[in-house]
mmCIF file of C-alpha atoms in Angstrom:
data_model
loop_
_atom_site.group_PDB
_atom_site.id
_atom_site.type_symbol
_atom_site.label_atom_id
_atom_site.label_comp_id
_atom_site.label_asym_id
_atom_site.label_seq_id
_atom_site.Cartn_x
_atom_site.Cartn_y
_atom_site.Cartn_z
ATOM 1 C CA MET L 1 13.405 4.434 -4.406
ATOM 2 C CA LEU L 2 14.675 7.846 -5.528
ATOM 3 C CA ILE L 3 12.528 10.470 -7.331
ATOM 4 C CA ARG L 4 12.368 10.881 -11.070
ATOM 5 C CA PRO L 5 11.496 14.071 -12.949
ATOM 6 C CA GLU L 6 8.001 12.735 -13.873
ATOM 7 C CA CYS L 7 7.143 12.375 -10.145
ATOM 8 C CA TYR L 8 6.650 16.154 -9.945
ATOM 9 C CA SER L 9 3.577 16.240 -12.192
ATOM 10 C CA CYS L 10 2.110 13.109 -10.448
ATOM 11 C CA LEU L 11 2.515 14.787 -7.000
ATOM 12 C CA GLU L 12 0.863 17.926 -8.371
ATOM 13 C CA LYS L 13 -2.085 15.744 -9.536
ATOM 14 C CA LEU L 14 -2.160 14.142 -6.101
ATOM 15 C CA ILE L 15 -2.267 17.580 -4.458
ATOM 16 C CA ASP L 16 -5.250 18.612 -6.625
ATOM 17 C CA LEU L 17 -7.137 15.405 -5.870
ATOM 18 C CA SER L 18 -6.467 15.641 -2.168
ATOM 19 C CA VAL L 19 -7.546 19.279 -1.893
ATOM 20 C CA GLU L 20 -10.830 18.599 -3.791
ATOM 21 C CA LEU L 21 -11.631 15.603 -1.616
ATOM 22 C CA ALA L 22 -10.825 17.662 1.558
ATOM 23 C CA THR L 23 -13.170 20.516 1.139
ATOM 24 C CA ALA L 24 -15.711 22.098 -1.096
ATOM 25 C CA ASP L 25 -14.708 25.663 0.105
ATOM 26 C CA ARG L 26 -12.983 27.409 -2.735
ATOM 27 C CA ASN L 27 -10.991 29.671 -0.478
ATOM 28 C CA LEU L 28 -9.779 26.825 1.693
ATOM 29 C CA GLN L 29 -8.916 24.798 -1.519
ATOM 30 C CA ALA L 30 -6.818 27.706 -2.866
ATOM 31 C CA GLU L 31 -4.928 28.124 0.288
ATOM 32 C CA ALA L 32 -4.318 24.323 0.757
ATOM 33 C CA ARG L 33 -3.245 24.074 -2.885
ATOM 34 C CA ARG L 34 -0.954 27.017 -2.503
ATOM 35 C CA GLN L 35 0.743 25.689 0.542
ATOM 36 C CA ALA L 36 1.016 22.172 -0.715
ATOM 37 C CA ARG L 37 2.596 23.203 -3.968
ATOM 38 C CA GLU L 38 5.156 25.329 -2.009
ATOM 39 C CA ILE L 39 6.003 22.206 -0.077
ATOM 40 C CA LEU L 40 6.438 20.210 -3.195
ATOM 41 C CA ALA L 41 8.650 22.816 -4.761
ATOM 42 C CA ALA L 42 10.849 23.107 -1.696
ATOM 43 C CA GLU L 43 11.158 19.380 -1.082
ATOM 44 C CA PHE L 44 11.572 18.124 -4.591
ATOM 45 C CA SER L 45 15.136 17.150 -5.227
ATOM 46 C CA PRO L 46 17.244 14.377 -6.868
ATOM 47 C CA SER L 47 17.753 12.701 -3.434
ATOM 48 C CA ALA L 48 14.026 12.878 -2.318
ATOM 49 C CA ILE L 49 11.643 10.082 -1.914
ATOM 50 C CA PRO L 50 8.145 10.808 -3.397
ATOM 51 C CA ALA L 51 6.250 9.355 -0.505
ATOM 52 C CA TYR L 52 8.047 11.525 1.983
ATOM 53 C CA ILE L 53 7.065 14.713 0.091
ATOM 54 C CA ALA L 54 3.395 13.465 0.050
ATOM 55 C CA ASN L 55 3.400 12.826 3.737
ATOM 56 C CA ILE L 56 4.410 16.568 4.347
ATOM 57 C CA PHE L 57 1.791 18.144 2.009
ATOM 58 C CA HIS L 58 -0.950 15.810 3.129
ATOM 59 C CA GLN L 59 -0.546 17.008 6.701
ATOM 60 C CA ALA L 60 -0.682 20.690 5.503
ATOM 61 C CA ILE L 61 -3.869 19.988 3.486
ATOM 62 C CA LYS L 62 -5.574 18.232 6.455
ATOM 63 C CA THR L 63 -4.730 21.258 8.740
ATOM 64 C CA ILE L 64 -5.861 23.968 6.415
ATOM 65 C CA THR L 65 -9.036 22.265 5.551
ATOM 66 C CA GLY L 66 -9.841 20.765 8.946
ATOM 67 C CA ASN L 67 -10.431 17.487 7.345
ATOM 68 C CA PRO L 68 -8.542 14.637 8.982
ATOM 69 C CA ASP L 69 -9.542 11.953 6.511
ATOM 70 C CA PRO L 70 -10.171 13.495 3.049
ATOM 71 C CA PHE L 71 -10.152 10.141 1.285
ATOM 72 C CA LEU L 72 -12.758 8.474 3.463
ATOM 73 C CA PRO L 73 -15.591 8.625 0.862
ATOM 74 C CA ARG L 74 -13.137 7.204 -1.770
ATOM 75 C CA LYS L 75 -12.053 4.484 0.633
ATOM 76 C CA ILE L 76 -15.691 3.522 1.354
ATOM 77 C CA ALA L 77 -16.422 3.296 -2.415
ATOM 78 C CA GLU L 78 -13.302 1.324 -3.169
ATOM 79 C CA THR L 79 -13.954 -1.052 -0.229
ATOM 80 C CA GLU L 80 -17.342 -1.840 -1.538
ATOM 81 C CA LEU L 81 -16.127 -2.394 -5.015
ATOM 82 C CA ALA L 82 -13.370 -4.793 -3.798
ATOM 83 C CA ARG L 83 -15.934 -6.618 -1.630
ATOM 84 C CA GLN L 84 -18.091 -7.280 -4.637
ATOM 85 C CA VAL L 85 -15.347 -8.282 -6.920
ATOM 86 C CA ALA L 86 -13.671 -10.490 -4.412
ATOM 87 C CA ALA L 87 -16.910 -12.353 -3.782
ATOM 88 C CA GLU L 88 -16.997 -13.217 -7.422
ATOM 89 C CA VAL L 89 -13.325 -13.961 -8.123
ATOM 90 C CA VAL L 90 -11.897 -15.549 -4.817
ATOM 91 C CA PRO L 91 -13.786 -18.890 -5.248
ATOM 92 C CA ARG L 92 -12.059 -19.200 -8.717
ATOM 93 C CA TRP L 93 -8.440 -18.948 -7.299
ATOM 94 C CA GLY L 94 -6.459 -21.907 -6.164
ATOM 95 C CA VAL L 95 -5.419 -22.599 -2.585
ATOM 96 C CA ASP L 96 -1.656 -22.924 -3.073
ATOM 97 C CA LEU L 97 0.821 -20.165 -2.089
ATOM 98 C CA THR L 98 1.457 -18.853 -5.672
ATOM 99 C CA SER L 99 -2.296 -18.573 -6.338
ATOM 100 C CA ARG L 100 -2.979 -16.758 -3.046
ATOM 101 C CA LEU L 101 -0.100 -14.439 -3.525
ATOM 102 C CA ALA L 102 -1.359 -13.675 -7.011
ATOM 103 C CA LEU L 103 -4.902 -13.007 -5.658
ATOM 104 C CA ALA L 104 -3.434 -10.673 -3.050
ATOM 105 C CA ALA L 105 -1.556 -8.885 -5.829
ATOM 106 C CA ALA L 106 -4.750 -8.538 -7.904
ATOM 107 C CA GLY L 107 -6.235 -6.445 -5.052
ATOM 108 C CA ASN L 108 -3.347 -4.074 -5.434
ATOM 109 C CA ALA L 109 -4.980 -2.832 -8.674
ATOM 110 C CA LEU L 110 -6.996 -0.534 -6.384
ATOM 111 C CA ASP L 111 -5.816 2.938 -7.284
ATOM 112 C CA PHE L 112 -7.450 6.373 -6.605
ATOM 113 C CA PHE L 113 -6.163 7.765 -9.943
ATOM 114 C CA ARG L 114 -8.090 5.050 -11.953
ATOM 115 C CA GLY L 115 -11.755 4.630 -12.555
ATOM 116 C CA SER L 116 -13.814 1.857 -10.814
ATOM 117 C CA ALA L 117 -14.476 -0.072 -14.087
ATOM 118 C CA GLU L 118 -10.739 -0.137 -14.941
ATOM 119 C CA ILE L 119 -9.919 -1.286 -11.431
ATOM 120 C CA ALA L 120 -12.632 -3.891 -11.329
ATOM 121 C CA ASN L 121 -11.425 -5.294 -14.698
ATOM 122 C CA ASP L 122 -7.846 -5.600 -13.383
ATOM 123 C CA MET L 123 -9.055 -7.309 -10.320
ATOM 124 C CA ARG L 124 -10.936 -9.822 -12.279
ATOM 125 C CA SER L 125 -7.923 -10.464 -14.598
ATOM 126 C CA ALA L 126 -5.417 -13.238 -14.352
ATOM 127 C CA VAL L 127 -2.215 -12.251 -12.504
ATOM 128 C CA HIS L 128 1.155 -13.281 -14.036
ATOM 129 C CA PHE L 129 4.155 -12.175 -12.085
ATOM 130 C CA THR L 130 6.677 -10.529 -14.356
ATOM 131 C CA ASP L 131 9.307 -10.802 -11.592
ATOM 132 C CA SER L 132 8.702 -13.544 -9.084
ATOM 133 C CA GLN L 133 10.531 -15.004 -6.289
ATOM 134 C CA VAL L 134 7.752 -17.106 -5.041
ATOM 135 C CA ASP L 135 10.169 -20.135 -4.807
ATOM 136 C CA LEU L 136 12.522 -18.200 -2.573
ATOM 137 C CA LEU L 137 9.593 -17.141 -0.329
ATOM 138 C CA GLN L 138 8.290 -20.714 -0.219
ATOM 139 C CA GLN L 139 11.644 -22.003 0.895
ATOM 140 C CA ARG L 140 11.661 -19.458 3.817
ATOM 141 C CA LEU L 141 8.087 -20.309 4.784
ATOM 142 C CA GLN L 142 8.970 -23.973 4.947
ATOM 143 C CA GLY L 143 11.685 -23.262 7.433
ATOM 144 C CA PRO L 144 11.081 -22.556 11.140
ATOM 145 C CA SER L 145 7.976 -20.561 11.437
ATOM 146 C CA GLY L 146 7.749 -17.319 13.446
ATOM 147 C CA LEU L 147 6.346 -13.791 13.339
ATOM 148 C CA LEU L 148 5.342 -12.446 9.903
ATOM 149 C CA LEU L 149 4.329 -8.880 9.496
ATOM 150 C CA PHE L 150 1.882 -8.346 6.644
ATOM 151 C CA LEU L 151 2.092 -4.577 5.702
ATOM 152 C CA THR L 152 -1.134 -3.569 3.984
ATOM 153 C CA ASP L 153 -1.748 -1.012 1.300
ATOM 154 C CA ASN L 154 -5.180 0.304 0.036
ATOM 155 C CA ALA L 155 -8.521 0.096 1.901
ATOM 156 C CA GLY L 156 -10.328 -2.702 0.103
ATOM 157 C CA GLU L 157 -7.459 -5.023 -0.429
ATOM 158 C CA GLN L 158 -8.253 -6.919 2.782
ATOM 159 C CA PHE L 159 -10.796 -8.963 0.787
ATOM 160 C CA PHE L 160 -7.985 -10.177 -1.386
ATOM 161 C CA ASP L 161 -5.462 -10.547 1.417
ATOM 162 C CA LEU L 162 -7.537 -12.790 3.702
ATOM 163 C CA PRO L 163 -7.006 -16.018 1.848
ATOM 164 C CA LEU L 164 -3.297 -15.488 1.890
ATOM 165 C CA VAL L 165 -3.200 -14.624 5.568
ATOM 166 C CA GLU L 166 -5.283 -17.729 6.365
ATOM 167 C CA LEU L 167 -2.869 -19.954 4.392
ATOM 168 C CA LEU L 168 0.172 -18.534 6.163
ATOM 169 C CA ARG L 169 -1.476 -19.005 9.692
ATOM 170 C CA PHE L 170 -2.459 -22.555 8.617
ATOM 171 C CA ASP L 171 1.248 -23.196 7.933
ATOM 172 C CA GLY L 172 1.992 -22.065 11.470
ATOM 173 C CA TRP L 173 3.065 -18.507 11.009
ATOM 174 C CA GLU L 174 2.085 -15.871 13.547
ATOM 175 C CA VAL L 175 0.695 -13.304 11.073
ATOM 176 C CA HIS L 176 0.191 -9.772 12.323
ATOM 177 C CA TYR L 177 -1.856 -7.803 9.800
ATOM 178 C CA VAL L 178 -0.405 -4.276 9.910
ATOM 179 C CA VAL L 179 -2.500 -1.111 9.145
ATOM 180 C CA LYS L 180 -1.693 2.571 9.237
ATOM 181 C CA GLY L 181 -1.957 4.420 12.508
ATOM 182 C CA GLY L 182 -4.517 6.808 11.059
ATOM 183 C CA PRO L 183 -5.880 8.227 7.806
ATOM 184 C CA ILE L 184 -3.398 8.813 4.943
ATOM 185 C CA GLN L 185 -4.483 8.839 1.344
ATOM 186 C CA ASN L 186 -6.663 5.715 0.723
ATOM 187 C CA ASP L 187 -4.532 3.413 2.904
ATOM 188 C CA LEU L 188 -6.041 0.886 5.170
ATOM 189 C CA THR L 189 -6.640 1.857 8.816
ATOM 190 C CA ARG L 190 -7.959 -0.074 11.747
ATOM 191 C CA ARG L 191 -11.361 1.820 11.455
ATOM 192 C CA ASP L 192 -11.469 1.058 7.646
ATOM 193 C CA LEU L 193 -10.852 -2.631 8.318
ATOM 194 C CA PHE L 194 -13.439 -3.073 11.127
ATOM 195 C CA ASP L 195 -16.047 -0.944 9.123
ATOM 196 C CA SER L 196 -15.599 -3.534 6.365
ATOM 197 C CA GLY L 197 -16.394 -6.385 8.593
ATOM 198 C CA LEU L 198 -13.075 -8.204 8.220
ATOM 199 C CA GLY L 199 -11.425 -7.019 11.426
ATOM 200 C CA PRO L 200 -12.194 -10.149 13.508
ATOM 201 C CA ALA L 201 -11.089 -12.418 10.644
ATOM 202 C CA LEU L 202 -7.729 -10.707 10.303
ATOM 203 C CA GLU L 203 -6.967 -10.416 14.016
ATOM 204 C CA PRO L 204 -4.337 -9.860 15.361
ATOM 205 C CA ILE L 205 -4.095 -6.439 13.844
ATOM 206 C CA VAL L 206 -1.123 -4.115 14.452
ATOM 207 C CA ASP L 207 -1.003 -0.393 13.525
ATOM 208 C CA THR L 208 2.161 1.455 12.661
ATOM 209 C CA GLY L 209 1.318 4.322 15.014
ATOM 210 C CA ALA L 210 2.108 6.700 12.210
ATOM 211 C CA LEU L 211 0.089 8.496 9.398
ATOM 212 C CA THR L 212 2.488 8.048 6.479
ATOM 213 C CA VAL L 213 2.445 6.908 2.936
ATOM 214 C CA GLY L 214 4.552 3.909 2.909
ATOM 215 C CA LEU L 215 6.563 3.100 6.138
ATOM 216 C CA VAL L 216 8.731 5.832 7.679
ATOM 217 C CA LEU L 217 10.224 3.593 10.461
ATOM 218 C CA ASN L 218 11.527 6.361 12.748
ATOM 219 C CA GLU L 219 7.947 7.973 12.818
ATOM 220 C CA THR L 220 6.220 4.727 13.899
ATOM 221 C CA SER L 221 5.478 3.948 17.538
ATOM 222 C CA ALA L 222 7.883 2.256 19.733
ATOM 223 C CA ALA L 223 5.687 -0.775 19.940
ATOM 224 C CA PHE L 224 5.642 -1.187 16.208
ATOM 225 C CA GLN L 225 9.392 -0.642 16.000
ATOM 226 C CA GLN L 226 9.764 -3.579 18.416
ATOM 227 C CA SER L 227 7.484 -5.801 16.246
ATOM 228 C CA PHE L 228 9.469 -4.802 13.115
ATOM 229 C CA ALA L 229 12.777 -5.771 14.741
ATOM 230 C CA ALA L 230 11.440 -9.029 16.111
ATOM 231 C CA ALA L 231 9.782 -10.142 12.749
ATOM 232 C CA ASP L 232 11.167 -13.157 10.984
ATOM 233 C CA LEU L 233 9.465 -12.231 7.720
ATOM 234 C CA ILE L 234 7.926 -9.011 6.420
ATOM 235 C CA LEU L 235 5.481 -9.264 3.380
ATOM 236 C CA VAL L 236 5.121 -5.703 2.115
ATOM 237 C CA LYS L 237 2.369 -4.597 -0.267
ATOM 238 C CA GLY L 238 2.148 -1.622 -2.543
ATOM 239 C CA MET L 239 4.174 1.126 -4.218
ATOM 240 C CA GLY L 240 4.316 3.477 -1.204
ATOM 241 C CA HIS L 241 5.985 0.827 0.801
ATOM 242 C CA PHE L 242 8.439 0.042 -2.052
ATOM 243 C CA GLU L 243 9.312 3.701 -2.272
ATOM 244 C CA THR L 244 10.063 3.958 1.344
ATOM 245 C CA LEU L 245 11.702 0.544 2.086
ATOM 246 C CA ALA L 246 13.383 -0.320 -1.214
ATOM 247 C CA HIS L 247 16.766 0.967 0.193
ATOM 248 C CA TYR L 248 16.614 -1.431 3.132
ATOM 249 C CA HIS L 249 18.968 -4.285 2.542
ATOM 250 C CA ASP L 250 16.892 -6.588 4.655
ATOM 251 C CA PRO L 251 16.361 -10.139 3.485
ATOM 252 C CA ARG L 252 13.215 -10.424 5.660
ATOM 253 C CA LEU L 253 11.421 -8.048 3.275
ATOM 254 C CA PHE L 254 9.352 -9.301 0.285
ATOM 255 C CA PHE L 255 7.627 -6.824 -1.897
ATOM 256 C CA LEU L 256 4.323 -7.756 -3.441
ATOM 257 C CA LEU L 257 2.802 -5.060 -5.829
ATOM 258 C CA GLN L 258 1.673 -3.879 -9.112
ATOM 259 C CA ALA L 259 3.978 -1.336 -10.787
ATOM 260 C CA LYS L 260 1.410 1.339 -11.595
ATOM 261 C CA CYS L 261 3.781 4.133 -12.573
ATOM 262 C CA HIS L 262 6.855 4.450 -14.790
ATOM 263 C CA PRO L 263 9.334 5.482 -11.930
ATOM 264 C CA VAL L 264 8.318 2.410 -9.837
ATOM 265 C CA ALA L 265 8.465 0.139 -12.949
ATOM 266 C CA THR L 266 11.855 1.545 -13.868
ATOM 267 C CA ALA L 267 13.165 1.022 -10.378
ATOM 268 C CA LEU L 268 11.928 -2.577 -10.513
ATOM 269 C CA ASN L 269 13.158 -2.913 -14.130
ATOM 270 C CA VAL L 270 9.787 -4.386 -15.240
ATOM 271 C CA PRO L 271 7.101 -3.097 -17.775
ATOM 272 C CA LEU L 272 4.476 -0.692 -16.516
ATOM 273 C CA ARG L 273 1.544 -2.587 -14.864
ATOM 274 C CA SER L 274 3.600 -5.646 -14.029
ATOM 275 C CA PHE L 275 3.000 -7.777 -10.993
ATOM 276 C CA VAL L 276 6.026 -8.338 -8.817
ATOM 277 C CA LEU L 277 7.032 -10.529 -5.874
ATOM 278 C CA ARG L 278 10.542 -9.645 -4.987
ATOM 279 C CA GLN L 279 12.918 -9.943 -1.974
ATOM 280 C CA ALA L 280 14.604 -6.819 -0.951
ATOM 281 C CA ALA L 281 18.167 -6.432 -2.324
ATOM 282 C CA THR L 282 20.866 -7.807 0.049
#
């Protein structure tokens, strides 16, 4: 997904949030903000991908502030919120594929730019896919089973993902639950997953070996690249993954997300806040 003009202000907002979370030292904040904005100005171009720019300035902010995981307190709070809401809503959802995909999509309402009350309300609400290729995914799942990579998004979504992972495994698929190789924004890492208590339930767990928003395949570990190449299906959650993988003409990829910003909604040709399950363009 290529950048749009309105992405600039959103990335500026992300810089400010990241800097404020990284340190309370005003001098370090000023220097981190200055360097991050210089990176944004230098990297922003019509051919850029927003997540790629974020990856560069996040590393600069971490280095300047000395904080390797600025979003950790936010991830802890969002994980606890998701735990509470999931305990309430999961029993009300069906056990079929469509219901469990919708439940996983509801978890994607997590967003560090939104308040907890708004997020909780969205996670409690019914999910209606604006653009759904569930039937296409169902057909593929009913064929010969094999290796399925489940690329995760935000910390906390694991409580909404687990029922879907369990269903896929019950149907014979070898599901590897994929987390980030280390802290990046509020994305799920192995540490976050095990701290939440769901690590054992979601094993086997694979990490990308990379600290990137979305998936930058050439920055991932050799082991992950082998898994990616060997996968029969890849279920991909979240906007960051859509931004970085939408240009892959790979029929194994199925994107599952809520379109939380206008550029992503425009790229998907759906209204803002729509839920989407779509196979990658071939």
